[in-house]
Short mmCIF file of N, CA, C and O in Angstrom, two decimals:
data_model
loop_
_atom_site.label_atom_id
_atom_site.label_comp_id
_atom_site.label_asym_id
_atom_site.label_seq_id
_atom_site.Cartn_x
_atom_site.Cartn_y
_atom_site.Cartn_z
N UNK A 1 118.54 93.44 155.52
CA UNK A 1 118.30 93.48 156.44
C UNK A 1 119.15 94.06 157.03
O UNK A 1 120.21 94.38 157.01
N UNK A 2 118.65 95.24 157.30
CA UNK A 2 119.03 96.51 158.28
C UNK A 2 119.44 96.15 159.46
O UNK A 2 118.87 95.32 159.81
N UNK A 3 120.44 97.29 159.58
CA UNK A 3 121.62 97.01 161.40
C UNK A 3 120.31 96.62 162.16
O UNK A 3 120.05 95.86 163.16
N UNK A 4 119.73 97.83 162.08
CA UNK A 4 118.16 98.08 163.60
C UNK A 4 117.66 97.00 163.54
O UNK A 4 117.31 96.11 164.60
N UNK A 5 117.06 96.45 162.29
CA UNK A 5 116.13 95.25 162.53
C UNK A 5 117.30 94.30 162.69
O UNK A 5 116.37 93.16 164.08
N UNK A 6 118.07 93.68 162.64
CA UNK A 6 118.91 92.62 163.30
C UNK A 6 119.73 92.83 164.71
O UNK A 6 119.08 91.41 165.58
N UNK A 7 119.65 93.88 164.81
CA UNK A 7 119.94 93.72 166.34
C UNK A 7 118.55 94.03 167.38
O UNK A 7 118.69 94.09 168.22
N UNK A 8 117.53 94.65 166.76
CA UNK A 8 116.60 94.58 167.52
C UNK A 8 115.77 92.21 167.55
O UNK A 8 115.38 92.52 168.76
N UNK A 9 116.08 91.97 166.55
CA UNK A 9 115.61 90.43 166.80
C UNK A 9 116.50 89.62 167.68
O UNK A 9 116.72 89.10 168.32
N UNK A 10 118.32 90.58 167.55
CA UNK A 10 118.78 89.83 168.42
C UNK A 10 118.33 90.02 170.54
O UNK A 10 118.25 89.00 170.83
N UNK A 11 117.77 91.48 170.12
CA UNK A 11 117.59 91.87 171.38
C UNK A 11 116.34 91.26 172.33
O UNK A 11 115.80 90.93 173.13
N UNK A 12 115.51 90.64 171.34
CA UNK A 12 114.51 90.16 171.38
C UNK A 12 114.41 88.14 171.93
O UNK A 12 113.72 87.77 172.44
N UNK A 13 115.45 88.15 172.29
CA UNK A 13 115.98 86.88 173.27
C UNK A 13 116.38 87.23 174.23
O UNK A 13 117.70 87.88 174.63
N UNK A 14 116.39 86.24 175.62
CA UNK A 14 116.65 85.92 176.59
C UNK A 14 117.66 85.03 176.54
O UNK A 14 117.27 84.20 176.25
N UNK A 15 119.00 85.01 176.71
CA UNK A 15 119.78 84.52 177.21
C UNK A 15 119.65 83.92 178.13
O UNK A 15 119.91 84.22 179.25
N UNK A 16 119.49 81.97 178.48
CA UNK A 16 119.47 81.59 179.57
C UNK A 16 120.57 81.35 180.51
O UNK A 16 120.72 81.04 181.68
N UNK A 17 121.28 80.61 179.12
CA UNK A 17 122.10 79.73 179.34
C UNK A 17 123.20 79.48 179.18
O UNK A 17 122.84 79.16 177.41
N UNK A 18 124.72 79.38 178.62
CA UNK A 18 125.54 79.64 177.88
C UNK A 18 126.15 77.97 177.36
O UNK A 18 126.05 77.10 178.48
N UNK A 19 126.53 77.16 176.75
CA UNK A 19 126.54 76.05 176.68
C UNK A 19 127.77 75.47 176.40
O UNK A 19 128.19 74.21 176.35
N UNK A 20 128.70 76.24 175.69
CA UNK A 20 129.73 76.36 175.69
C UNK A 20 130.62 76.64 175.90
O UNK A 20 130.86 78.08 176.30
N UNK A 21 132.09 76.79 175.84
CA UNK A 21 133.04 77.34 176.34
C UNK A 21 133.44 78.81 175.19
O UNK A 21 133.21 79.76 176.44
N UNK A 22 133.60 78.83 174.42
CA UNK A 22 133.03 79.78 173.52
C UNK A 22 132.56 80.64 173.34
O UNK A 22 133.05 81.81 172.85
N UNK A 23 131.69 80.64 174.25
CA UNK A 23 130.58 81.40 174.40
C UNK A 23 130.23 81.96 173.12
O UNK A 23 129.05 82.84 172.91
N UNK A 24 129.37 81.08 172.28
CA UNK A 24 128.62 81.06 170.58
C UNK A 24 126.89 80.48 171.10
O UNK A 24 126.98 80.51 170.26
N UNK A 25 127.23 79.61 171.85
CA UNK A 25 126.18 79.33 171.64
C UNK A 25 124.98 79.13 173.36
O UNK A 25 125.63 78.62 174.11
N UNK A 26 123.67 79.46 172.81
CA UNK A 26 123.20 80.12 174.71
C UNK A 26 121.61 79.12 174.29
O UNK A 26 120.76 79.10 172.57
N UNK A 27 120.91 78.81 175.62
CA UNK A 27 119.58 78.25 175.88
C UNK A 27 118.61 79.76 175.63
O UNK A 27 119.34 80.44 176.72
N UNK A 28 117.97 80.16 174.59
CA UNK A 28 117.33 81.36 174.72
C UNK A 28 115.87 81.54 174.93
O UNK A 28 115.35 80.82 174.63
N UNK A 29 115.53 82.29 175.56
CA UNK A 29 114.11 82.35 176.19
C UNK A 29 113.51 84.10 174.63
O UNK A 29 114.03 84.98 175.15
N UNK A 30 112.29 83.55 173.77
CA UNK A 30 112.13 84.37 173.39
C UNK A 30 111.13 85.78 173.88
O UNK A 30 110.36 85.12 175.03
N UNK A 31 111.70 86.87 174.40
CA UNK A 31 111.10 87.36 175.71
C UNK A 31 109.41 88.28 175.38
O UNK A 31 108.79 88.27 176.33
N UNK A 32 108.87 87.26 174.36
CA UNK A 32 107.55 87.76 174.24
C UNK A 32 106.41 86.75 174.21
O UNK A 32 105.74 86.60 175.12
N UNK A 33 107.12 85.65 174.31
CA UNK A 33 105.79 84.43 173.84
C UNK A 33 106.45 83.32 175.21
O UNK A 33 105.70 82.40 175.48
N UNK A 34 107.83 83.45 175.54
CA UNK A 34 108.44 82.71 176.19
C UNK A 34 108.85 81.15 175.93
O UNK A 34 109.07 80.46 177.05
N UNK A 35 108.87 81.30 174.80
CA UNK A 35 109.15 80.18 174.13
C UNK A 35 110.38 80.23 173.57
O UNK A 35 111.58 81.39 173.82
N UNK A 36 111.26 78.48 173.75
CA UNK A 36 112.96 78.63 173.96
C UNK A 36 113.53 78.21 172.96
O UNK A 36 112.52 77.26 172.24
N UNK A 37 114.46 78.52 172.89
CA UNK A 37 115.69 78.37 171.41
C UNK A 37 116.94 78.40 171.71
O UNK A 37 117.49 77.98 172.76
N UNK A 38 117.55 77.54 170.52
CA UNK A 38 118.82 77.19 170.60
C UNK A 38 119.35 79.21 169.92
O UNK A 38 119.02 79.13 168.46
N UNK A 39 120.52 79.68 170.04
CA UNK A 39 121.53 80.38 169.16
C UNK A 39 122.70 80.40 169.54
O UNK A 39 122.92 80.19 170.27
N UNK A 40 123.12 80.17 167.87
CA UNK A 40 124.64 80.07 167.63
C UNK A 40 124.70 81.43 167.23
O UNK A 40 124.34 81.94 166.46
N UNK A 41 126.43 81.98 167.31
CA UNK A 41 127.09 83.12 166.90
C UNK A 41 127.54 82.15 166.06
O UNK A 41 128.34 82.11 166.47
N UNK A 42 127.44 82.32 164.83
CA UNK A 42 129.24 82.01 164.19
C UNK A 42 129.63 82.85 162.73
O UNK A 42 129.09 84.08 162.97
N UNK A 43 130.34 82.66 162.30
CA UNK A 43 131.16 83.47 161.32
C UNK A 43 129.73 83.16 159.86
O UNK A 43 129.12 82.12 159.58
N UNK A 44 130.18 84.29 159.25
CA UNK A 44 129.62 83.95 158.08
C UNK A 44 129.54 83.23 157.32
O UNK A 44 128.72 82.55 156.10
N UNK A 45 130.86 82.42 157.05
CA UNK A 45 131.20 80.98 156.12
C UNK A 45 130.03 79.89 156.14
O UNK A 45 130.04 79.41 155.84
N UNK A 46 129.27 80.27 157.14
CA UNK A 46 128.27 78.92 157.43
C UNK A 46 126.77 79.66 156.31
O UNK A 46 126.12 78.08 157.35
N UNK A 47 127.46 81.11 156.75
CA UNK A 47 125.77 80.58 156.51
C UNK A 47 124.85 80.36 155.85
O UNK A 47 124.40 79.37 155.41
N UNK A 48 126.01 79.26 154.54
CA UNK A 48 125.05 78.80 153.32
C UNK A 48 124.94 77.56 154.31
O UNK A 48 124.09 76.71 153.80
N UNK A 49 125.87 76.67 155.20
CA UNK A 49 124.97 75.40 155.49
C UNK A 49 124.16 75.50 155.71
O UNK A 49 122.79 74.94 156.26
N UNK A 50 123.19 77.05 156.68
CA UNK A 50 121.87 76.75 157.32
C UNK A 50 121.61 77.38 156.77
O UNK A 50 119.95 76.41 157.06
N UNK A 51 121.93 77.59 155.34
CA UNK A 51 120.69 78.01 154.74
C UNK A 51 120.17 76.86 154.41
O UNK A 51 118.76 76.49 153.62
N UNK A 52 120.57 75.70 154.40
CA UNK A 52 120.38 74.39 152.95
C UNK A 52 119.71 73.97 154.57
O UNK A 52 119.32 72.77 154.16
N UNK A 53 120.41 73.69 155.69
CA UNK A 53 118.99 72.94 156.45
C UNK A 53 118.16 73.80 156.82
O UNK A 53 117.35 72.76 157.39
N UNK A 54 117.95 75.24 156.87
CA UNK A 54 116.56 75.59 157.21
C UNK A 54 115.67 74.65 156.35
O UNK A 54 114.28 74.88 155.89
N UNK A 55 115.63 74.69 154.77
CA UNK A 55 114.53 74.11 154.15
C UNK A 55 114.54 72.71 154.30
O UNK A 55 114.09 71.85 153.80
N UNK A 56 114.94 71.86 154.95
CA UNK A 56 115.32 70.14 155.57
C UNK A 56 114.12 70.32 156.93
O UNK A 56 114.38 71.00 157.96
N UNK A 57 112.96 69.67 156.50
CA UNK A 57 112.14 69.19 157.31
C UNK A 57 112.04 67.55 158.12
O UNK A 57 111.91 67.24 157.17
N UNK A 58 112.84 67.33 159.00
CA UNK A 58 113.15 65.82 159.93
C UNK A 58 112.74 65.87 160.86
O UNK A 58 113.19 66.48 162.04
N UNK A 59 111.61 64.22 161.35
CA UNK A 59 112.16 64.45 162.88
C UNK A 59 113.63 64.47 163.47
O UNK A 59 113.42 64.75 164.64
N UNK A 60 114.30 64.07 163.29
CA UNK A 60 115.52 63.79 163.53
C UNK A 60 116.59 64.92 163.81
O UNK A 60 117.66 65.00 164.01
N UNK A 61 116.02 66.18 163.13
CA UNK A 61 117.34 67.13 162.87
C UNK A 61 116.38 68.56 163.14
O UNK A 61 114.89 68.93 163.12
N UNK A 62 117.37 69.23 163.98
CA UNK A 62 116.36 70.25 164.47
C UNK A 62 116.03 71.64 163.82
O UNK A 62 117.27 71.80 163.38
N UNK A 63 115.66 71.98 163.85
CA UNK A 63 114.65 73.07 162.48
C UNK A 63 114.91 73.99 163.33
O UNK A 63 115.70 74.84 164.33
N UNK A 64 115.85 74.96 161.88
CA UNK A 64 116.44 76.41 162.01
C UNK A 64 115.12 76.99 161.62
O UNK A 64 114.17 77.43 160.62
N UNK A 65 114.95 77.88 162.90
CA UNK A 65 113.46 79.26 163.00
C UNK A 65 114.05 80.15 161.61
O UNK A 65 113.36 80.92 161.40
N UNK A 66 115.24 81.06 162.56
CA UNK A 66 115.53 82.42 161.85
C UNK A 66 116.71 82.13 161.41
O UNK A 66 117.79 81.58 162.58
N UNK A 67 116.97 83.15 160.46
CA UNK A 67 118.90 83.57 160.48
C UNK A 67 119.25 84.80 160.77
O UNK A 67 118.08 85.49 159.69
N UNK A 68 120.12 85.77 160.98
CA UNK A 68 120.40 86.71 159.99
C UNK A 68 121.92 87.38 160.84
O UNK A 68 122.82 87.18 161.46
N UNK A 69 122.53 88.84 159.85
CA UNK A 69 123.87 89.43 160.11
C UNK A 69 123.57 90.23 161.43
O UNK A 69 122.91 91.08 161.48
N UNK A 70 124.28 89.96 162.27
CA UNK A 70 124.24 91.05 163.03
C UNK A 70 125.80 91.55 163.74
O UNK A 70 126.51 91.19 163.60
N UNK A 71 125.91 93.27 163.01
CA UNK A 71 127.17 93.47 162.83
C UNK A 71 128.04 92.34 162.08
O UNK A 71 128.11 92.04 161.07
N UNK A 72 129.06 92.15 162.52
CA UNK A 72 130.56 90.91 161.57
C UNK A 72 129.45 89.57 162.04
O UNK A 72 130.07 88.61 161.36
N UNK A 73 128.26 89.39 162.75
CA UNK A 73 128.79 87.94 162.90
C UNK A 73 127.22 87.52 162.88
O UNK A 73 126.23 88.30 162.14
N UNK A 74 127.34 85.89 162.49
CA UNK A 74 126.14 85.60 161.79
C UNK A 74 125.22 84.94 163.26
O UNK A 74 125.71 83.89 163.51
N UNK A 75 124.33 84.66 163.08
CA UNK A 75 122.97 84.67 164.19
C UNK A 75 122.21 83.17 163.20
O UNK A 75 121.22 83.62 163.02
N UNK A 76 121.65 82.09 164.59
CA UNK A 76 121.22 81.22 164.03
C UNK A 76 120.41 81.28 165.16
O UNK A 76 120.24 80.68 166.44
N UNK A 77 118.68 80.60 164.89
CA UNK A 77 118.03 80.44 166.07
C UNK A 77 117.37 79.32 165.27
O UNK A 77 116.57 78.91 163.86
N UNK A 78 117.28 78.26 166.71
CA UNK A 78 116.78 76.70 166.08
C UNK A 78 116.08 76.46 167.20
O UNK A 78 116.41 76.73 168.48
N UNK A 79 115.41 75.17 166.47
CA UNK A 79 115.21 74.06 167.79
C UNK A 79 116.08 74.13 169.03
O UNK A 79 116.54 73.15 168.69
N UNK A 80 115.31 74.24 170.61
CA UNK A 80 115.45 73.56 171.43
C UNK A 80 114.58 72.44 171.81
O UNK A 80 113.53 71.95 172.26
N UNK A 81 115.83 70.98 172.00
CA UNK A 81 115.19 69.43 171.90
C UNK A 81 115.75 69.20 173.86
O UNK A 81 116.91 68.86 173.76
N UNK A 82 115.19 69.46 174.41
CA UNK A 82 115.52 68.89 176.00
C UNK A 82 115.30 67.67 175.84
O UNK A 82 114.69 66.64 174.91
N UNK A 83 116.72 67.21 177.04
CA UNK A 83 116.69 66.11 176.75
C UNK A 83 118.50 65.61 177.34
O UNK A 83 119.03 66.47 177.61
N UNK A 84 119.55 64.15 176.84
CA UNK A 84 120.18 63.42 176.76
C UNK A 84 120.88 64.69 176.20
O UNK A 84 120.70 64.10 174.32
N UNK A 85 122.29 64.24 175.48
CA UNK A 85 123.48 64.80 174.52
C UNK A 85 123.61 63.31 174.02
O UNK A 85 124.51 62.05 174.58
N UNK A 86 124.40 63.69 172.93
CA UNK A 86 124.75 62.52 172.46
C UNK A 86 126.03 62.52 173.10
O UNK A 86 126.39 60.56 173.46
N UNK A 87 126.58 63.18 172.95
CA UNK A 87 128.18 62.93 173.99
C UNK A 87 128.09 62.20 175.18
O UNK A 87 128.25 61.16 176.45
N UNK A 88 126.96 62.86 176.03
CA UNK A 88 125.56 61.94 177.55
C UNK A 88 125.75 60.48 177.42
O UNK A 88 126.35 59.00 178.58
N UNK A 89 125.61 59.81 176.31
CA UNK A 89 124.78 58.74 176.23
C UNK A 89 125.68 57.71 175.89
O UNK A 89 126.65 57.08 176.33
N UNK A 90 126.86 58.40 175.16
CA UNK A 90 128.85 57.10 174.79
C UNK A 90 129.26 57.59 176.44
O UNK A 90 129.69 57.10 176.14
N UNK A 91 129.22 58.16 176.88
CA UNK A 91 129.64 58.83 177.72
C UNK A 91 129.47 57.37 178.92
O UNK A 91 129.90 56.84 179.28
N UNK A 92 128.06 57.34 179.07
CA UNK A 92 127.31 56.65 179.86
C UNK A 92 126.96 54.98 179.36
O UNK A 92 127.48 54.26 179.85
N UNK A 93 126.76 54.65 178.45
CA UNK A 93 127.09 53.37 177.23
C UNK A 93 127.86 53.15 176.48
O UNK A 93 127.68 51.99 176.35
N UNK A 94 128.62 53.96 176.37
CA UNK A 94 129.81 53.59 175.81
C UNK A 94 130.06 53.54 174.66
O UNK A 94 129.02 53.86 173.28
#
């Protein structure tokens, strides 16, 4: 994939919220459709794992919709599941 296509893909998502302190996990919105996704910026070493996850279709696993390299970074676009996180449940219920 050419660098310009990767840059276009990256710019087609508007970052709405950062989920972690590292600044590599965001709630994003597709600029055209308004659909929300989770975007992750990872090292290229994670590519193998996400290529395998993209092939898994299960109701308890967030779907992987897209993956692309942009510069030195590997980006993953995943299904956004709105709700309570596992850490929030364990904090509340033990």
